[in-house]
Amino acid sequence: MNISKTYQPKQAEDKWYSYWLEKGFFKSVPDEREPYTIVIPPPNVTGVLHMGHMLNNTIQDVLIRRARLKGKNACWVPGTDHASIATEAKVVAMLKERGIAKKDLSRDEFLSYAWEWKEKYGGIILEQLKKLGASCDWDRTRFTMDADLSEAVIDTFIHLHKKGWIYRGIRMVNWDPQGKTAVSDEEVIRKEVNQKLYYIRYEVSSIKYQVSGNENSETQVLNTNDLILGTNNNRLTIATTRPETIMADAAICINPNDERYFHLHGKKVLIPLINREIPIILDEYVTMDFGTGCLKVTPAHDLNDYELGIKHGLPIIDILNDDGTLNDKAQILVGEDRFAARKKIAVLLDEAGVLEKVEEYKSQVGFSERTNAVIEPKLSMQWFCKMEEMAKPALDYVLKGDIKLIPEKFTNTYKYWMENVKDWCISRQLWWGQQIPAWYLPNGQYVIAKTVNEALELAKQLAPHNPQLTTLDLRQDEDVVDTWFSSWLWPISVFNGFKDPDNVDINYYYPTNDLVTAPEILFFWVARMIMAGHEFRGQLPFKNVYLTGIVRDKLGRKMSKSLGNSPDPLDLIDKHGADGVRVGMLLSSPAGNDLMFDESHCEQGRNFANKIWNAFKLIKGWEVDEHLENPNSVAINWFNSRFNEALQQIEENFNQYRLSEALMVTYKLVWDDFCAWYLEMIKPVYQQPIDKTTYETTIKYFQNILIILHPFTPFITEELWHDELFGIRADNDCCIVAQLPTIGQIDTQIVGEIEVIKQLITEVRNVRNAKQIPKDKLPLLMKVNSAINYQQYSAILFKLANLESMDFTDVKIAGAANFIVGTDEFYIVLADNIDVDAERERLNAELAYLHGFLKAVNAKLQNERFVANAKPEIVDNELKKKTDAETKIKIIQESLSLLAN
RNA sequence: GGGAGCUUAGCUCAGCUGGUUCAGAGCAUCUGCCUUACAAGCAGAGGGUCACUGGUUCGAACCCAGUAGCUCCCA
């Protein structure tokens, strides 16, 4: 029999993953069992696996596998998200490489390229998940643009529009000039950026409230210059980080209480370079002590200015094109990109002598999450979804505890967001996605309908005077809906709950049990799923939301492609095995806390797999002699209790979603209790046979260990499960579908006493180390003061402490190496006597410690208020501590006096 | 600027309802071992003013207040 020295993950992983698939163990169909359901947070269809996915999906797989072992009907639904912006950007880039520009393609042509791309690259990430061992029901794989899922999106759009919750309006949106689309607030990442603050001088116009069309600005320039040159009272200075937007200015705003500017009330100023005249307006919105106290108001390019503009009835002058270049309204620098224009205008202003100074300035700038372009606040016609009414029930689910957020701390953030929810801009100026089902009539009116024919019907009602209207007269809205407008339906739509709301699957699997996702998308995905669940099914979509942390590197930086600090997950699996990586990911990842990823954790995981492998190797090598008696009943009983104890702890940890704790309990049970102690206790002498009872019991224990390990390390456990050591397995007898052992009896006495025995063994080993006699068999004498029956443990002691003899004594033994465990005294008589001085020192130190301990205990007990207030069991415990300490002190004092003789 | 959270061993984290001299785990470190399952291992050991300052209490890592530092969310 030739078993490799270490565990070799590679073949086992491929072999068993295909085997599981072949046997259909991941497959779930509704039956009489209790369901346990997870829907995957669908990764971007174009994405590749990163460390965040690894963590997230490892957790889901652990949960789903455990549910399976508990006999539940476990169903993990996988799939991908069409990710409008990200995917469209990739397709555009691909086309560009092929020399094709998006603008030269029709919508249909573009979409066929996009689908081609999706078929080719989409789903790579799902293949990668398989390497990790993800036990998803692959037959249920969905894509957010599958025909029926898209249909659900359109239907819900129509539904919400009918309710009056979807409307069209001009609003200031976050514009991504690179993606050329609006993005939601949640997709904007604010970062602090070093910028420049430009101080620009505006001249006050001579003409007071002369309403002019401003058509002949050149003459005005001459006039004004003549009039006000050199008079400080006739100029003002504003500070801005965006000088390229001065051409879009609609006013200058000052605080009405600002004494410095009283003389400017009612005046107008001229925008430098273009000399357009704008009014000076008064509003307390302006902070007097910030900058110069003069604020340029640019309604088209700043949200606050927009609101100020509305209030004061200012015109909105939009000088930017969709791609971030300046348009004709800017009058100068037309066609330049906004950032190029910023640099150039600074030069122009300087040349014109109106640039007073430039300061360094730090401020928050919004970036597009998808393209990383600087977000431009921009006015545009968009579709919005009202949130207020949907937010209320969604908040209640969480506040009432029907949906639990894990960890709980996220409830606060959730509450805040839901109470301050803003309408959701759901239109995106893209082609890849579900096209908005709005159809425009030639006169600009629109109807919302599922098909063009339905739209025509509605249109005819709307325009009775125009009976000749045909579908050709209708133009469908060009935009698609936000990707989240499809993914918020995910838990319902994967079970076909829209088209067929009463089907067997949705009735069985929905609401799902656990959702595992990142806190970043708590709002724009999780919260909206809860809203959708309530609105479209009147039910919550899941019961628990487990929020993982962000995977960071050792330096605490978020792992990202651009930083290059993220290891390739598949390389890690290649290096340490999938089981090793899974253990590594879980070792230090409490819910909601960021995970400082360190590859050494994976190494630890690999070592653990190897430890399991070697325990197997040991047992595998044993020969059974049927005639032998079982000498190991104590060890067998002890491990049984320890196992049940651990099982209970694991259960509790899972109930509280403490996955890393559950893993650690399992880890220690296997490594310490099973390998280091149990196997050492029962292990026969080299090349000696073992008795049948011990052998069979040990195999049973090992098999149970494989089951509890399985959620964490599925591959090695399945590999070992099928070894003939466990007998001939029936066809479907696999670890993945084994039954989790139930928690049995725990004999606390034996568990406690073995702890003492372990300490005793450690002490003997310490004597060996100290005396440099690693291999000699030693004689042990015991002076027992406790109730422990050491005779019962003699076999274990002989073996693990390597004893020559074990005898009892009523008297202290002078000159022997000695130690105390609990209140029992132990002596080992050695050839050379112990060092009396060192021994005295050791005992005195021990004595001092005990005196201190006793003093503290006595102080408590003598404190009347303690005795009066503390719970009785606490007081009893103090009394017990007192007697114990006194006994020990007595023993040590006797030992010291013995030394003196 | 507003809000939430965190700070415990070199690192990553437990520590539940305040109660054992309660300060714990894993990893790392140090010492000794290639002892027939495993050096990816075994046997031992060291390591901490629980961020700081006050308060409540018979008793505080834990509760309260303030301070400092860090992180996240919102503006």
GROMACS .gro file of N, CA, C and O in nm, chain A residues 337-393:
model
  228
  337ASP      N    1  -1.182   6.951  -2.430
  337ASP     CA    2  -1.225   6.873  -2.316
  337ASP      C    3  -1.223   6.960  -2.191
  337ASP      O    4  -1.143   7.053  -2.179
  338ARG      N    5  -1.313   6.928  -2.095
  338ARG     CA    6  -1.325   7.015  -1.977
  338ARG      C    7  -1.193   7.034  -1.901
  338ARG      O    8  -1.165   7.141  -1.848
  339PHE      N    9  -1.109   6.931  -1.899
  339PHE     CA   10  -0.984   6.945  -1.822
  339PHE      C   11  -0.880   7.024  -1.900
  339PHE      O   12  -0.805   7.103  -1.844
  340ALA      N   13  -0.878   7.003  -2.032
  340ALA     CA   14  -0.789   7.082  -2.116
  340ALA      C   15  -0.833   7.228  -2.110
  340ALA      O   16  -0.751   7.320  -2.099
  341ALA      N   17  -0.964   7.247  -2.115
  341ALA     CA   18  -1.018   7.382  -2.112
  341ALA      C   19  -0.982   7.452  -1.980
  341ALA      O   20  -0.955   7.572  -1.978
  342ARG      N   21  -0.980   7.375  -1.873
  342ARG     CA   22  -0.948   7.434  -1.743
  342ARG      C   23  -0.807   7.493  -1.746
  342ARG      O   24  -0.783   7.605  -1.703
  343LYS      N   25  -0.713   7.416  -1.801
  343LYS     CA   26  -0.575   7.465  -1.807
  343LYS      C   27  -0.564   7.587  -1.899
  343LYS      O   28  -0.498   7.685  -1.867
  344LYS      N   29  -0.632   7.578  -2.012
  344LYS     CA   30  -0.619   7.686  -2.109
  344LYS      C   31  -0.684   7.815  -2.060
  344LYS      O   32  -0.632   7.923  -2.081
  345ILE      N   33  -0.796   7.799  -1.995
  345ILE     CA   34  -0.865   7.920  -1.952
  345ILE      C   35  -0.787   7.990  -1.841
  345ILE      O   36  -0.787   8.113  -1.830
  346ALA      N   37  -0.714   7.910  -1.764
  346ALA     CA   38  -0.632   7.970  -1.659
  346ALA      C   39  -0.528   8.062  -1.723
  346ALA      O   40  -0.503   8.173  -1.675
  347VAL      N   41  -0.473   8.015  -1.834
  347VAL     CA   42  -0.374   8.095  -1.905
  347VAL      C   43  -0.440   8.222  -1.960
  347VAL      O   44  -0.388   8.333  -1.946
  348LEU      N   45  -0.557   8.204  -2.022
  348LEU     CA   46  -0.627   8.317  -2.080
  348LEU      C   47  -0.663   8.422  -1.976
  348LEU      O   48  -0.649   8.542  -1.998
  349LEU      N   49  -0.709   8.372  -1.861
  349LEU     CA   50  -0.748   8.465  -1.755
  349LEU      C   51  -0.627   8.542  -1.704
  349LEU      O   52  -0.634   8.662  -1.676
  350ASP      N   53  -0.517   8.467  -1.694
  350ASP     CA   54  -0.394   8.530  -1.648
  350ASP      C   55  -0.351   8.639  -1.745
  350ASP      O   56  -0.318   8.751  -1.706
  351GLU      N   57  -0.357   8.607  -1.873
  351GLU     CA   58  -0.320   8.703  -1.976
  351GLU      C   59  -0.410   8.825  -1.974
  351GLU      O   60  -0.367   8.936  -1.998
  352ALA      N   61  -0.535   8.802  -1.942
  352ALA     CA   62  -0.631   8.913  -1.935
  352ALA      C   63  -0.615   8.992  -1.806
  352ALA      O   64  -0.684   9.091  -1.785
  353GLY      N   65  -0.527   8.941  -1.718
  353GLY     CA   66  -0.500   9.013  -1.593
  353GLY      C   67  -0.609   9.002  -1.490
  353GLY      O   68  -0.620   9.082  -1.399
  354VAL      N   69  -0.694   8.902  -1.501
  354VAL     CA   70  -0.801   8.890  -1.403
  354VAL      C   71  -0.783   8.770  -1.310
  354VAL      O   72  -0.865   8.744  -1.224
  355LEU      N   73  -0.674   8.695  -1.331
  355LEU     CA   74  -0.647   8.582  -1.241
  355LEU      C   75  -0.562   8.634  -1.126
  355LEU      O   76  -0.443   8.660  -1.143
  356GLU      N   77  -0.623   8.652  -1.010
  356GLU     CA   78  -0.550   8.712  -0.899
  356GLU      C   79  -0.449   8.619  -0.837
  356GLU      O   80  -0.337   8.655  -0.808
  357LYS      N   81  -0.492   8.496  -0.810
  357LYS     CA   82  -0.398   8.398  -0.755
  357LYS      C   83  -0.456   8.259  -0.771
  357LYS      O   84  -0.573   8.240  -0.803
  358VAL      N   85  -0.367   8.161  -0.748
  358VAL     CA   86  -0.409   8.021  -0.754
  358VAL      C   87  -0.358   7.954  -0.628
  358VAL      O   88  -0.241   7.966  -0.593
  359GLU      N   89  -0.449   7.887  -0.557
  359GLU     CA   90  -0.410   7.818  -0.433
  359GLU      C   91  -0.429   7.668  -0.448
  359GLU      O   92  -0.516   7.623  -0.521
  360GLU      N   93  -0.349   7.595  -0.371
  360GLU     CA   94  -0.372   7.449  -0.364
  360GLU      C   95  -0.496   7.427  -0.277
  360GLU      O   96  -0.517   7.498  -0.179
  361TYR      N   97  -0.575   7.329  -0.313
  361TYR     CA   98  -0.700   7.310  -0.241
  361TYR      C   99  -0.739   7.163  -0.248
  361TYR      O  100  -0.727   7.099  -0.352
  362LYS      N  101  -0.780   7.112  -0.132
  362LYS     CA  102  -0.824   6.971  -0.130
  362LYS      C  103  -0.974   6.967  -0.127
  362LYS      O  104  -1.036   7.032  -0.045
  363SER      N  105  -1.032   6.890  -0.215
  363SER     CA  106  -1.176   6.876  -0.203
  363SER      C  107  -1.222   6.741  -0.256
  363SER      O  108  -1.148   6.667  -0.318
  364GLN      N  109  -1.348   6.712  -0.227
  364GLN     CA  110  -1.407   6.586  -0.265
  364GLN      C  111  -1.454   6.594  -0.409
  364GLN      O  112  -1.524   6.687  -0.448
  365VAL      N  113  -1.415   6.495  -0.486
  365VAL     CA  114  -1.459   6.490  -0.624
  365VAL      C  115  -1.524   6.354  -0.647
  365VAL      O  116  -1.479   6.253  -0.595
  366GLY      N  117  -1.633   6.354  -0.721
  366GLY     CA  118  -1.702   6.228  -0.748
  366GLY      C  119  -1.644   6.158  -0.871
  366GLY      O  120  -1.615   6.221  -0.971
  367PHE      N  121  -1.626   6.028  -0.859
  367PHE     CA  122  -1.577   5.949  -0.970
  367PHE      C  123  -1.679   5.840  -1.003
  367PHE      O  124  -1.744   5.787  -0.913
  368SER      N  125  -1.687   5.806  -1.128
  368SER     CA  126  -1.777   5.697  -1.167
  368SER      C  127  -1.719   5.565  -1.122
  368SER      O  128  -1.603   5.534  -1.147
  369GLU      N  129  -1.803   5.489  -1.055
  369GLU     CA  130  -1.758   5.359  -1.008
  369GLU      C  131  -1.716   5.269  -1.123
  369GLU      O  132  -1.626   5.189  -1.111
  370ARG      N  133  -1.785   5.283  -1.234
  370ARG     CA  134  -1.760   5.190  -1.344
  370ARG      C  135  -1.647   5.232  -1.437
  370ARG      O  136  -1.574   5.150  -1.487
  371THR      N  137  -1.638   5.364  -1.464
  371THR     CA  138  -1.538   5.406  -1.562
  371THR      C  139  -1.427   5.489  -1.498
  371THR      O  140  -1.327   5.518  -1.562
  372ASN      N  141  -1.446   5.526  -1.374
  372ASN     CA  142  -1.351   5.609  -1.301
  372ASN      C  143  -1.337   5.750  -1.357
  372ASN      O  144  -1.243   5.822  -1.326
  373ALA      N  145  -1.428   5.789  -1.444
  373ALA     CA  146  -1.425   5.927  -1.495
  373ALA      C  147  -1.479   6.020  -1.387
  373ALA      O  148  -1.560   5.980  -1.304
  374VAL      N  149  -1.433   6.146  -1.390
  374VAL     CA  150  -1.485   6.244  -1.296
  374VAL      C  151  -1.630   6.274  -1.334
  374VAL      O  152  -1.661   6.304  -1.449
  375ILE      N  153  -1.715   6.264  -1.234
  375ILE     CA  154  -1.858   6.282  -1.258
  375ILE      C  155  -1.890   6.430  -1.280
  375ILE      O  156  -1.837   6.517  -1.212
  376GLU      N  157  -1.976   6.454  -1.377
  376GLU     CA  158  -2.017   6.591  -1.407
  376GLU      C  159  -2.163   6.607  -1.365
  376GLU      O  160  -2.249   6.534  -1.412
  377PRO      N  161  -2.193   6.699  -1.275
  377PRO     CA  162  -2.335   6.722  -1.246
  377PRO      C  163  -2.398   6.780  -1.373
  377PRO      O  164  -2.343   6.873  -1.430
  378LYS      N  165  -2.503   6.723  -1.417
  378LYS     CA  166  -2.557   6.766  -1.546
  378LYS      C  167  -2.708   6.755  -1.543
  378LYS      O  168  -2.764   6.662  -1.489
  379LEU      N  169  -2.770   6.850  -1.605
  379LEU     CA  170  -2.915   6.849  -1.614
  379LEU      C  171  -2.956   6.763  -1.730
  379LEU      O  172  -2.904   6.778  -1.840
  380SER      N  173  -3.045   6.674  -1.705
  380SER     CA  174  -3.096   6.602  -1.821
  380SER      C  175  -3.230   6.540  -1.791
  380SER      O  176  -3.272   6.527  -1.677
  381MET      N  177  -3.295   6.500  -1.899
  381MET     CA  178  -3.426   6.438  -1.888
  381MET      C  179  -3.405   6.291  -1.857
  381MET      O  180  -3.338   6.221  -1.932
  382GLN      N  181  -3.454   6.247  -1.746
  382GLN     CA  182  -3.432   6.110  -1.704
  382GLN      C  183  -3.561   6.051  -1.648
  382GLN      O  184  -3.654   6.123  -1.616
  383TRP      N  185  -3.557   5.918  -1.634
  383TRP     CA  186  -3.668   5.848  -1.567
  383TRP      C  187  -3.632   5.827  -1.421
  383TRP      O  188  -3.519   5.793  -1.389
  384PHE      N  189  -3.731   5.848  -1.338
  384PHE     CA  190  -3.707   5.832  -1.194
  384PHE      C  191  -3.809   5.738  -1.133
  384PHE      O  192  -3.922   5.726  -1.181
  385CYS      N  193  -3.766   5.675  -1.025
  385CYS     CA  194  -3.858   5.588  -0.952
  385CYS      C  195  -3.871   5.644  -0.810
  385CYS      O  196  -3.771   5.666  -0.742
  386LYS      N  197  -3.994   5.668  -0.769
  386LYS     CA  198  -4.017   5.719  -0.633
  386LYS      C  199  -3.986   5.610  -0.531
  386LYS      O  200  -4.025   5.496  -0.549
  387MET      N  201  -3.922   5.649  -0.425
  387MET     CA  202  -3.874   5.549  -0.332
  387MET      C  203  -3.946   5.552  -0.199
  387MET      O  204  -3.947   5.455  -0.126
  388GLU      N  205  -4.003   5.666  -0.166
  388GLU     CA  206  -4.048   5.686  -0.029
  388GLU      C  207  -4.142   5.577   0.020
  388GLU      O  208  -4.124   5.520   0.127
  389GLU      N  209  -4.243   5.549  -0.062
  389GLU     CA  210  -4.343   5.453  -0.014
  389GLU      C  211  -4.291   5.311  -0.009
  389GLU      O  212  -4.333   5.232   0.074
  390MET      N  213  -4.199   5.280  -0.100
  390MET     CA  214  -4.143   5.145  -0.096
  390MET      C  215  -4.044   5.130   0.019
  390MET      O  216  -4.023   5.021   0.070
  391ALA      N  217  -3.982   5.241   0.058
  391ALA     CA  218  -3.880   5.234   0.163
  391ALA      C  219  -3.941   5.199   0.299
  391ALA      O  220  -3.879   5.131   0.378
  392LYS      N  221  -4.062   5.246   0.322
  392LYS     CA  222  -4.122   5.226   0.455
  392LYS      C  223  -4.132   5.079   0.496
  392LYS      O  224  -4.078   5.039   0.599
  393PRO      N  225  -4.202   4.997   0.416
  393PRO     CA  226  -4.209   4.855   0.456
  393PRO      C  227  -4.071   4.788   0.458
  393PRO      O  228  -4.047   4.701   0.541
   0.00000   0.00000   0.00000
